[in-house]
Coordinates of C-alpha atoms in Angstrom, one line a residue:
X301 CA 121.2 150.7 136.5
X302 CA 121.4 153.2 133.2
X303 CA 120.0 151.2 130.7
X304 CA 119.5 154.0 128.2
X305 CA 121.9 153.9 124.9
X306 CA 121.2 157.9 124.8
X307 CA 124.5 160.4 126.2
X308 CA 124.2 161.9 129.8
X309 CA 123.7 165.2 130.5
X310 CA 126.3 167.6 129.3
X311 CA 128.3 169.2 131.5
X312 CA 129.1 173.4 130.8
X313 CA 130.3 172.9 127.0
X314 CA 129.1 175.8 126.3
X315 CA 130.6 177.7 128.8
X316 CA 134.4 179.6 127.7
X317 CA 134.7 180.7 131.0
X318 CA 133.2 179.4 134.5
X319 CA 131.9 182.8 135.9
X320 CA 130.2 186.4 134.0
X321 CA 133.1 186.7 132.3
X322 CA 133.1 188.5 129.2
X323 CA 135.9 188.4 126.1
X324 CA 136.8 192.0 126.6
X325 CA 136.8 191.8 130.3
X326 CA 139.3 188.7 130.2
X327 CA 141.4 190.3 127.7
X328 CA 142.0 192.8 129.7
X329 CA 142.8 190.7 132.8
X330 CA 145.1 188.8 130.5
X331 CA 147.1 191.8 129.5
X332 CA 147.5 193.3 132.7
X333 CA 149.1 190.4 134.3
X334 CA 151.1 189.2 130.8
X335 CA 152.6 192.6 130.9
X336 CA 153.9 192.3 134.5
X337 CA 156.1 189.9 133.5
X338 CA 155.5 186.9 135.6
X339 CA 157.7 184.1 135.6
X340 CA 155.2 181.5 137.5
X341 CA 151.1 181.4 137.9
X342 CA 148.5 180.2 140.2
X343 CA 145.1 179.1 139.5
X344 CA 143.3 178.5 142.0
X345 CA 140.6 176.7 141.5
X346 CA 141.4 176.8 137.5
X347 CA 138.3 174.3 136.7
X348 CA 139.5 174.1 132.5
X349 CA 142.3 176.9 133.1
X350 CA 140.5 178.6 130.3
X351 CA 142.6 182.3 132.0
X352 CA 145.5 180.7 132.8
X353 CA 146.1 179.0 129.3
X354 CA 145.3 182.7 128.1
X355 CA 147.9 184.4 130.4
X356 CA 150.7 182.1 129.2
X357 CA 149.8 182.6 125.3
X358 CA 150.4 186.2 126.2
X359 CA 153.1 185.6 128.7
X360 CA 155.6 183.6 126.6
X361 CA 157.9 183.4 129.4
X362 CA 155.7 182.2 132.1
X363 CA 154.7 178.7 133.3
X364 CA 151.4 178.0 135.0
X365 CA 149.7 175.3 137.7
X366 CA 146.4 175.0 137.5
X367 CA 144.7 173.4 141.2
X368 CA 141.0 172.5 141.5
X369 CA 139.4 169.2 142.9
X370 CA 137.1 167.9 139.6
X371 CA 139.0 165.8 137.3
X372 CA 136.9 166.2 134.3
X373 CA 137.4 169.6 134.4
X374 CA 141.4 169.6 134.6
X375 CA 140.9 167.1 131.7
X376 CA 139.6 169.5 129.6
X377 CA 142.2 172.2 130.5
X378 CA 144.9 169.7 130.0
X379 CA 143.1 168.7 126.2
X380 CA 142.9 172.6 125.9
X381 CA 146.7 173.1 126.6
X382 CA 147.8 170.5 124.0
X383 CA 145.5 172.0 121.3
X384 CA 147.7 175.4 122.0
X385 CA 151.0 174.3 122.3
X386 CA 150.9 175.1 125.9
X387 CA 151.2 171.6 127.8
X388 CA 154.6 172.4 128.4
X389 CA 154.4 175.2 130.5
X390 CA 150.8 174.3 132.1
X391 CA 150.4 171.5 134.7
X392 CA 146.9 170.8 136.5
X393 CA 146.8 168.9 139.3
X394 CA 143.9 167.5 141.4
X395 CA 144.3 168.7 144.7
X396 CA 142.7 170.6 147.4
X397 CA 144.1 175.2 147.9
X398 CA 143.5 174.5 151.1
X399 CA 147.0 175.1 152.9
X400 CA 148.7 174.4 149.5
X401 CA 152.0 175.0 149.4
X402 CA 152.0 175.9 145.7
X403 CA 153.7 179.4 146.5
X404 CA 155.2 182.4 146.3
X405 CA 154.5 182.8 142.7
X406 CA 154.4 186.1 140.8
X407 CA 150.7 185.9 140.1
X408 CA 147.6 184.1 141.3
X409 CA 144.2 183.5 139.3
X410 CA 141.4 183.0 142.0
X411 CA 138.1 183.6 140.3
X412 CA 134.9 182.3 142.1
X413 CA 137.1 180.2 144.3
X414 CA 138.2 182.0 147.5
X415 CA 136.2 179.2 149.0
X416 CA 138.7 176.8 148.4
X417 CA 141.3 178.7 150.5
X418 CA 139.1 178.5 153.6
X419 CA 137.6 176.2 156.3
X420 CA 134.8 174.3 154.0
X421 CA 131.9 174.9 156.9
X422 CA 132.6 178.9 156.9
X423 CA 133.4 180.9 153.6
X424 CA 135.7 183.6 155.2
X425 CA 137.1 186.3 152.7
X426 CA 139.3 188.0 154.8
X427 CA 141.5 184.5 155.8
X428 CA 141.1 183.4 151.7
X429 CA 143.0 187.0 151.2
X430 CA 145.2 186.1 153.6
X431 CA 146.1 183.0 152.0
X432 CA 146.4 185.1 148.7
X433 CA 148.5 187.2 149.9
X434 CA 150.9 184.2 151.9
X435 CA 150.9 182.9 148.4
X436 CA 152.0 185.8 146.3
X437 CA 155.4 187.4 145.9
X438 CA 155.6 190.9 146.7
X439 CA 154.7 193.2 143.9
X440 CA 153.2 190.2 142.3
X441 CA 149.7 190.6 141.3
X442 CA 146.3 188.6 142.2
X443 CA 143.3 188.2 140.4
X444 CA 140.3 188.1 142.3
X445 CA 136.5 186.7 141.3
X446 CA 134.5 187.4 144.8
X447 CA 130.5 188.0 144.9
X448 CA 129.5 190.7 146.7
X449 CA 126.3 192.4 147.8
X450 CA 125.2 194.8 145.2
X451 CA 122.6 195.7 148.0
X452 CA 121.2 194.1 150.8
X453 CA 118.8 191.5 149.8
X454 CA 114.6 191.5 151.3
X455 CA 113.9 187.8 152.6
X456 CA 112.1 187.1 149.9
X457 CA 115.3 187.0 147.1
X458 CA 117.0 184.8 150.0
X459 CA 114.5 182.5 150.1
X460 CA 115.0 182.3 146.2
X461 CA 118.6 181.7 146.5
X462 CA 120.8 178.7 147.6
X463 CA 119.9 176.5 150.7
X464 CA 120.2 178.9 154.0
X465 CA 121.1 182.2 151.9
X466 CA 122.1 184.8 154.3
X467 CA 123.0 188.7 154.4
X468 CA 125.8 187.3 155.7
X469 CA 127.1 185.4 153.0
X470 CA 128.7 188.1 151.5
X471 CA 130.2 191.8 152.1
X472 CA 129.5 194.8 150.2
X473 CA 132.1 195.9 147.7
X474 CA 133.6 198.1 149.9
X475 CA 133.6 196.3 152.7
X476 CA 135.2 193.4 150.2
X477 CA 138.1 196.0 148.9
X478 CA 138.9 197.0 152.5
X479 CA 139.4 193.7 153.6
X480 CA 142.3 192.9 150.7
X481 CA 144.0 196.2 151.9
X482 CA 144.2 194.5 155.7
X483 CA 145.3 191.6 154.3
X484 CA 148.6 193.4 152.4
X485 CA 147.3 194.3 149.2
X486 CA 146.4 197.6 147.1
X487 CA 143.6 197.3 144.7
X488 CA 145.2 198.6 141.5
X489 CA 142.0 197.6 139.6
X490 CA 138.0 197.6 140.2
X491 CA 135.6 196.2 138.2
X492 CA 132.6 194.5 138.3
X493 CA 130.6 191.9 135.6
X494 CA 128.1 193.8 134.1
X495 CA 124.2 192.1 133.3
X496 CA 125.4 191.2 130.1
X497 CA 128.2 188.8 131.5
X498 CA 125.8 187.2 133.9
X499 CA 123.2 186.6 131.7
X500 CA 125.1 184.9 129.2
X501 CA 126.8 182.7 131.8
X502 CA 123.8 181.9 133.5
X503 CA 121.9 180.8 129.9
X504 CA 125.4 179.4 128.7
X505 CA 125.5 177.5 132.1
X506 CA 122.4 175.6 131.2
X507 CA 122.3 175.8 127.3
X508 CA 123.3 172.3 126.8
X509 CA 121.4 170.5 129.4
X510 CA 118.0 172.1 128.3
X511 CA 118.5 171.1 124.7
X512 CA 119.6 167.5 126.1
X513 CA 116.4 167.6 128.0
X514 CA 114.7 168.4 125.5
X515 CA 115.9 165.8 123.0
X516 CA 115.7 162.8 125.5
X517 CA 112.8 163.6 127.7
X518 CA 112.2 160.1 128.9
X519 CA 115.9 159.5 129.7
X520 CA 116.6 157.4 132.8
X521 CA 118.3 160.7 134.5
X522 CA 115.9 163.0 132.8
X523 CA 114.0 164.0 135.9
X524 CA 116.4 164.6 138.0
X525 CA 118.5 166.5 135.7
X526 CA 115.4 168.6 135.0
X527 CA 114.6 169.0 138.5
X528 CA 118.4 170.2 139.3
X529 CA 118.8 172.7 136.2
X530 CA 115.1 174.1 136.9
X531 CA 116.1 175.1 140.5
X532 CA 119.3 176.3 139.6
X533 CA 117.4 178.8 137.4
X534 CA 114.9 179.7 139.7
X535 CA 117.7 180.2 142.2
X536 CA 119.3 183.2 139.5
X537 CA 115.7 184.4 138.5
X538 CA 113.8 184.5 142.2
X539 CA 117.0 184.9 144.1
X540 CA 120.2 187.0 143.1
X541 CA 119.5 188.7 139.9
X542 CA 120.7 191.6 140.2
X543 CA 121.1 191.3 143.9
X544 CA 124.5 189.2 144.0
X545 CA 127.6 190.8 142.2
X546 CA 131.0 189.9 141.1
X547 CA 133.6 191.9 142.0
X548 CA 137.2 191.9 139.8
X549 CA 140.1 193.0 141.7
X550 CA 143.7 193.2 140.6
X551 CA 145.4 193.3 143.7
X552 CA 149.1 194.1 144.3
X553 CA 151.0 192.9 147.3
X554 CA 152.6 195.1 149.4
X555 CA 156.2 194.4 150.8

């Protein structure tokens, strides 16, 4: 038992965003689906719905459902939607993407979650875009967060990576923008988070726990929490820096 009167570990407060996201980069996300016009939104995956609350600010006409399976998270989105006005046009639910049945809607927010669209023991991009595309209206647009290979990594970087890293794990971003056009989409937009973005989430994904850490050293959890946050760096600094990208794609569907 947790004896200690001291908080637990923070979790991603200092995170605005879940992924390399950068202000100007989601701005211009924001705009390009707000001025589309869409009635209804998807996030998939939403986490705090930190976009999605931002595409309905801009998109006064638009209401939004936010899906994801951690419950502190869509706490926070729903806290962050009452701040703004926007509780009642946001819902988040706790639920699995899997099969959802949460479409057609005019536009889907998917960033870093394709996974959740898949079969859990295989991450398969081509049948998440499938999915995307099953759930989006024609003409309606889809925002896309997927890693991709910025080059083939040696065995050493997948050694320094997550448990079982493999070339496999992910496509090039060619071979990632080919498979959206196969699954009934045109890629009206390519981008990709620069080395600014992912330094600043991977320092902003660990910011408050190493300052916990560092204030309550002898903490019950302490050790393990320093254990987790050290491999999670070493994963970013021995493994994918600058090996693993993210790609941005605003997709269109096709009829």
């Amino acid at each position: 038992m947790i004896t200690s009167d001291a908080p637990l570990p923070p979790r991603l407060g200092s995170l605005t965003f879940h992924g390399p996201l950068s202000e100007e980069r989601a701005e211009s996300l924001v705009r390009r689906i707000a001025d589309a016009g869409p009635a209804d939104v998807l996030d998939i995956g939403c986490g705090w719905g930190e976009l999605l609350l931002r595409v309905l600010d801009a998109a006064p006409g638009a209401k939004g459902i936010g899906i994801d399976i951690n419950a502190e998270d869509l706490a926070r989105g729903r806290a962050l939607a009452a701040e703004r006005g926007l509780a009642d046009r946001s819902v988040f639910v706790e639920e699995s993407a899997r099969g959802t049945e949460r479409g057609p809607v005019d536009a889907i927010l998917c960033l870093g979650s394709s996974q959740a669209l898949c079969d859990p023991e295989v991450h398969d991009p081509a049948e998440a875009l499938r999915e995307l595309r099953r759930l989006v209206r024609p003409g309606g647009l889809v925002v896309l967060g997927e890693g991709f290979w910025e080059r083939t990594p040696t065995e050493t970087e997948l050694a320094g990576m997550w448990p079982g890293a493999a070339t496999g794990d992910h496509l090039s971003l060619g071979g990632l923008v080919d498979l959206a056009i196969e699954a009934g989409f045109r890629p009206v937009w390519i981008e990709t988070a620069g080395r600014d973005e992912w330094e600043a989430f991977e320092s902003g994904y660990r910011y408050d726990t190493e300052l916990w850490l560092a204030a309550h050293p002898d903490h019950p959890l302490a050790a393990e929490t320093r254990e987790r946050v050290d491999r999670q760096r070493s994963s970013w600094l021995n493994g994918y820096r600058n090996v693993l990208g993210i790609a941005y794609l605003t997709l269109v569907a096709t009829a």
